PDB file of C-alpha atoms in Angstrom:
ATOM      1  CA  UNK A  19     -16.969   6.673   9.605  1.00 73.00           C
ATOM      2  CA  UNK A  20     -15.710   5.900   6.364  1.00 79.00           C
ATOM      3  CA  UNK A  21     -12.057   4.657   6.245  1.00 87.00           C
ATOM      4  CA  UNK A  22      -9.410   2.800   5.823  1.00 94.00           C
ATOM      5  CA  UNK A  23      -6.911   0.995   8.438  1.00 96.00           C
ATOM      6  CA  UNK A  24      -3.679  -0.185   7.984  1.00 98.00           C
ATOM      7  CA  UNK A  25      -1.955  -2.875  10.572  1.00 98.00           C
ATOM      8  CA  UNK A  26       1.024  -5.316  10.117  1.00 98.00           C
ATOM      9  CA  UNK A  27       3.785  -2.545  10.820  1.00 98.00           C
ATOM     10  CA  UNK A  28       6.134  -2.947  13.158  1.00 98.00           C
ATOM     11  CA  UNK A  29      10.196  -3.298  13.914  1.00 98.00           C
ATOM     12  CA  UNK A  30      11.948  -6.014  12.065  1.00 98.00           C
ATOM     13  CA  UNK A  31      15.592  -6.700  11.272  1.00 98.00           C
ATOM     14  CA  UNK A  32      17.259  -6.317   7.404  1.00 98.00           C
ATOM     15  CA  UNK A  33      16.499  -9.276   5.640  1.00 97.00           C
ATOM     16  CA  UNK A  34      13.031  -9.557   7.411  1.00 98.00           C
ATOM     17  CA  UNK A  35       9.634  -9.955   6.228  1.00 98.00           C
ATOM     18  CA  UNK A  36       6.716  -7.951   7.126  1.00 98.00           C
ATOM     19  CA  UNK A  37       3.140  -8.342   5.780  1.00 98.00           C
ATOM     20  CA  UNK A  38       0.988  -4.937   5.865  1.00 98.00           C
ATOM     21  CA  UNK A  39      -2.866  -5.096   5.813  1.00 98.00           C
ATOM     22  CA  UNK A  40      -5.521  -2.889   4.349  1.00 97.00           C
ATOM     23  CA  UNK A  41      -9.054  -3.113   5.649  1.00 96.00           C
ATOM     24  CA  UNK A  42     -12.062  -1.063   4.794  1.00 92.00           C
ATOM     25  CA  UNK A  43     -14.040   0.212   8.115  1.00 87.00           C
ATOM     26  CA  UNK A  44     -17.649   1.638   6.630  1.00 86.00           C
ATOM     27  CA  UNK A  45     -16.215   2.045   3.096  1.00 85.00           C
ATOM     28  CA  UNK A  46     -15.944  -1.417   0.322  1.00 89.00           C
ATOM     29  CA  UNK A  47     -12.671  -1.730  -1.349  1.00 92.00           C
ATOM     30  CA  UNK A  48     -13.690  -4.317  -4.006  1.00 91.00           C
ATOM     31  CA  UNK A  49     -14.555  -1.895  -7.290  1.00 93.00           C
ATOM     32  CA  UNK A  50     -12.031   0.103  -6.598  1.00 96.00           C
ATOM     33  CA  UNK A  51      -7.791   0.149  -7.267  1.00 97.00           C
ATOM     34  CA  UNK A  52      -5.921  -0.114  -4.118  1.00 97.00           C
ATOM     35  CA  UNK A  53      -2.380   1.510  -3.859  1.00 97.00           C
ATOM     36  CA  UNK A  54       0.115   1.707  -1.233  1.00 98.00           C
ATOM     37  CA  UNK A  55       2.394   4.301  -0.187  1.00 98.00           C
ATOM     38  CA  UNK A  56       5.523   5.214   2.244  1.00 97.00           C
ATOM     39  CA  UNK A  57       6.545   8.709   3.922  1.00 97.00           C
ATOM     40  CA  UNK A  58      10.360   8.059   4.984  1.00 95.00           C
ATOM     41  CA  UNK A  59      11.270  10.763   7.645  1.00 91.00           C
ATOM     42  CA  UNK A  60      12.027  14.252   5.789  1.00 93.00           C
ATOM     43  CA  UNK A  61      11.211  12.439   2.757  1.00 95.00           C
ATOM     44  CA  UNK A  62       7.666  13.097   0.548  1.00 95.00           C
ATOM     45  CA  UNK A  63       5.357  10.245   0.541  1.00 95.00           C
ATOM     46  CA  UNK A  64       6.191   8.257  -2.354  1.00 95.00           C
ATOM     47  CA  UNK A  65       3.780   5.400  -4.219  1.00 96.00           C
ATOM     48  CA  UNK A  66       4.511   2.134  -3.820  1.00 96.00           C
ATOM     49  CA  UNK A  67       2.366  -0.475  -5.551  1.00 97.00           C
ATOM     50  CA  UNK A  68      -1.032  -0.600  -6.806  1.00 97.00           C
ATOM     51  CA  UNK A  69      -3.769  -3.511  -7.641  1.00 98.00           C
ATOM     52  CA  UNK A  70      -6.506  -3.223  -9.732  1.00 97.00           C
ATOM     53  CA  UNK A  71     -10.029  -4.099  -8.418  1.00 97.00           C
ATOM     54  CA  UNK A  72      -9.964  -8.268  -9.672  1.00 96.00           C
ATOM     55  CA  UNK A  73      -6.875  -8.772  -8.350  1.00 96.00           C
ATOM     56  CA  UNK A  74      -5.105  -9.450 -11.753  1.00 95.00           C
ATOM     57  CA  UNK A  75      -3.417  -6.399 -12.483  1.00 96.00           C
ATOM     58  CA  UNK A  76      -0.704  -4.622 -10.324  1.00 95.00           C
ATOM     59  CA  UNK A  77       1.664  -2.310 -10.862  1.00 94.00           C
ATOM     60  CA  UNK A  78       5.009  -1.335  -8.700  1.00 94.00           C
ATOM     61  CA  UNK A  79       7.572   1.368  -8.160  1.00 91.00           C
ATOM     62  CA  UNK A  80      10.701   0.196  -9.347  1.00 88.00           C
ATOM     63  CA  UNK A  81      12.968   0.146  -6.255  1.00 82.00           C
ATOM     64  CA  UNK A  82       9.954  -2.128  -5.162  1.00 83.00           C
ATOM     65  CA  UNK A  83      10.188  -4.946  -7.932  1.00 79.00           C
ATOM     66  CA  UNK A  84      10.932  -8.548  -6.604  1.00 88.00           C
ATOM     67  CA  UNK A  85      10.829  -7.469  -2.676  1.00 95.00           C
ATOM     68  CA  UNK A  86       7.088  -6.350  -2.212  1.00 96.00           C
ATOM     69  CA  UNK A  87       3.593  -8.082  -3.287  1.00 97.00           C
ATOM     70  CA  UNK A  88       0.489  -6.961  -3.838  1.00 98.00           C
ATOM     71  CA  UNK A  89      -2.563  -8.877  -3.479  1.00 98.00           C
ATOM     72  CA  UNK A  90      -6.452  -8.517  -2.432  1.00 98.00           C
ATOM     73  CA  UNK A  91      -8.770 -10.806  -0.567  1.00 97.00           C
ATOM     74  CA  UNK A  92     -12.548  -8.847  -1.921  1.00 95.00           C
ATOM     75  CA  UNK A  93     -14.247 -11.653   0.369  1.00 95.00           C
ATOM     76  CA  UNK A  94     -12.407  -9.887   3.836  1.00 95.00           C
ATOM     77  CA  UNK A  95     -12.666  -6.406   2.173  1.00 95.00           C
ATOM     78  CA  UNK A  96      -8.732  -6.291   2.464  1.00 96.00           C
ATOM     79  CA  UNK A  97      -5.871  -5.302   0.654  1.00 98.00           C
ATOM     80  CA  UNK A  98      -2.053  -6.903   1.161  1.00 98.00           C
ATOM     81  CA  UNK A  99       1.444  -5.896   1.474  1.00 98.00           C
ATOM     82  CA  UNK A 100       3.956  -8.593   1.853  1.00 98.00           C
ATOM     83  CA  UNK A 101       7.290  -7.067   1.842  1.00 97.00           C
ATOM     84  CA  UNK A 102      10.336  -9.445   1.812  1.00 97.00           C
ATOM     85  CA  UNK A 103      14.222  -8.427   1.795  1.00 96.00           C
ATOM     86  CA  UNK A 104      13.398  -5.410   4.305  1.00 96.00           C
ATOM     87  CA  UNK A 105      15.869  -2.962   4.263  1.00 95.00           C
ATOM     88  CA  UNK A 106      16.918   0.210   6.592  1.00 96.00           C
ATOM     89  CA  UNK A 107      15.431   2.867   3.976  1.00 94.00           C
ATOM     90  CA  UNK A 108      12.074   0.712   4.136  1.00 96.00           C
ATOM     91  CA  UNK A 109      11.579   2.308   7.191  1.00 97.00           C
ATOM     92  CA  UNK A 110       8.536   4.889   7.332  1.00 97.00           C
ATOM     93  CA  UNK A 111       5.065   4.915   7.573  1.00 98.00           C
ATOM     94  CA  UNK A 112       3.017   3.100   4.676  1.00 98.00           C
ATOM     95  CA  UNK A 113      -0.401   4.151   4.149  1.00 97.00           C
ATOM     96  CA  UNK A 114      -3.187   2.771   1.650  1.00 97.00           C
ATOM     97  CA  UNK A 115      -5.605   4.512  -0.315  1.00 96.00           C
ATOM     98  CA  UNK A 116      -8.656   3.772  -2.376  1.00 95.00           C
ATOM     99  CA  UNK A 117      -8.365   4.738  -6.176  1.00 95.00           C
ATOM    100  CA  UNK A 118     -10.950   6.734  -7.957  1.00 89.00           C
ATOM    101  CA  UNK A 119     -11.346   3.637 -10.649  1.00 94.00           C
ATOM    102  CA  UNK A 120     -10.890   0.264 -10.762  1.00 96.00           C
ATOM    103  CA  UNK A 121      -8.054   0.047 -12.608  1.00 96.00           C
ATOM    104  CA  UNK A 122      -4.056   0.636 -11.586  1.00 96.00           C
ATOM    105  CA  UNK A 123      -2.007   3.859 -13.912  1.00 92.00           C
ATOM    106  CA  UNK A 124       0.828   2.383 -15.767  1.00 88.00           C
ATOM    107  CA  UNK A 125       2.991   4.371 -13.790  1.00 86.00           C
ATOM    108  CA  UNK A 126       3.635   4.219  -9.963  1.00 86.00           C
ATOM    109  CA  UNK A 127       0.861   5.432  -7.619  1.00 91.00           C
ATOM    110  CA  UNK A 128       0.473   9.229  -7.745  1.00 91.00           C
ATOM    111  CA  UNK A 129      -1.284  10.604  -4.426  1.00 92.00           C
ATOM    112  CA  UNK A 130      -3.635  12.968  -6.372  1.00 93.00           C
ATOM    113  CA  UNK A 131      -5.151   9.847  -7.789  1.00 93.00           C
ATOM    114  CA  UNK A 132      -6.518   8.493  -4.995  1.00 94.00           C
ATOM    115  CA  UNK A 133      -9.208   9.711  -2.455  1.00 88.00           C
ATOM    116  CA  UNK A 134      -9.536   7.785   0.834  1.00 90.00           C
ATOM    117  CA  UNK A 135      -6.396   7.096   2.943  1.00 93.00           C
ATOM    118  CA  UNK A 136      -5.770   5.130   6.713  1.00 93.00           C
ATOM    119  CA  UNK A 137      -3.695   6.829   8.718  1.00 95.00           C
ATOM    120  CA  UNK A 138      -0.618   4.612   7.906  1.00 97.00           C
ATOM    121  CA  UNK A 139       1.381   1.717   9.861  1.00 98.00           C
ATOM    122  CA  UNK A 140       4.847   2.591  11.070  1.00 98.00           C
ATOM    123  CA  UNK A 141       7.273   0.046   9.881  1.00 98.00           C
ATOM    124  CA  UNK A 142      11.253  -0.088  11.307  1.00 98.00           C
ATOM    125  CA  UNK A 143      14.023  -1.898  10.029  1.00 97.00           C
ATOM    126  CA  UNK A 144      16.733  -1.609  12.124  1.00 97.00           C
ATOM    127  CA  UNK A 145      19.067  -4.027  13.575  1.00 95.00           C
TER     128      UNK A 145
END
């Protein structure tokens, strides 16, 4: 079955660090743009971040800039999210999805844009 599958989630306190990972199960990531994105309870799921299929390009909501990183390992067929400076409206579940091209938008990752998705990681931050 092609897919993808998110791990890393889990409950940390504000100020924590979490590191989300992206790996393709049947389905190669490596020409393709990788984004991430969050559902916050009630909320719509929102883009986060994207990277392009090298590795050299990425892109990132705003409210995202300076806290959360984007990076790729092609070799392991996996996709990154370190998120730093975790705060309580972080909380949700974050989900990746493979682009239809290589390349990131300019602006932040909209959800018709992309085709295959995991089934998300459930990240807390709560003290």
């Amino acid at each position: 079955q092609l897919q993808l599958v998110e791990s890393g989630g889990g409950l940390v306190q504000p100020g924590g660090s979490l590191r989300l990972s992206c790996a393709g199960s049947g389905l190669t990531l490596d020409h393709y743009a990788i984004g991430w994105f969050r559902q916050a309870p009630g909320k719509e799921r929102e883009g986060l971040s994207c990277i392009n299929s090298s590795g050299d390009h990425t892109t990132y909501a705003d409210s995202m800039k300076g806290r959360f990183t984007i990076s790729r390992d092609n070799a392991k067929n996996t996709v990154y999210l370190q998120m730093n400076s975790l705060k309580p409206e972080d909380t949700g579940l974050y989900y990746c999805a493979r682009r239809l091209m290589a390349y990131c938008s300019e602006h932040a990752p909209a959800m018709t844009e992309y085709l295959f998705w995991g089934r998300g990681t459930q990240v807390t931050v709560s003290s």
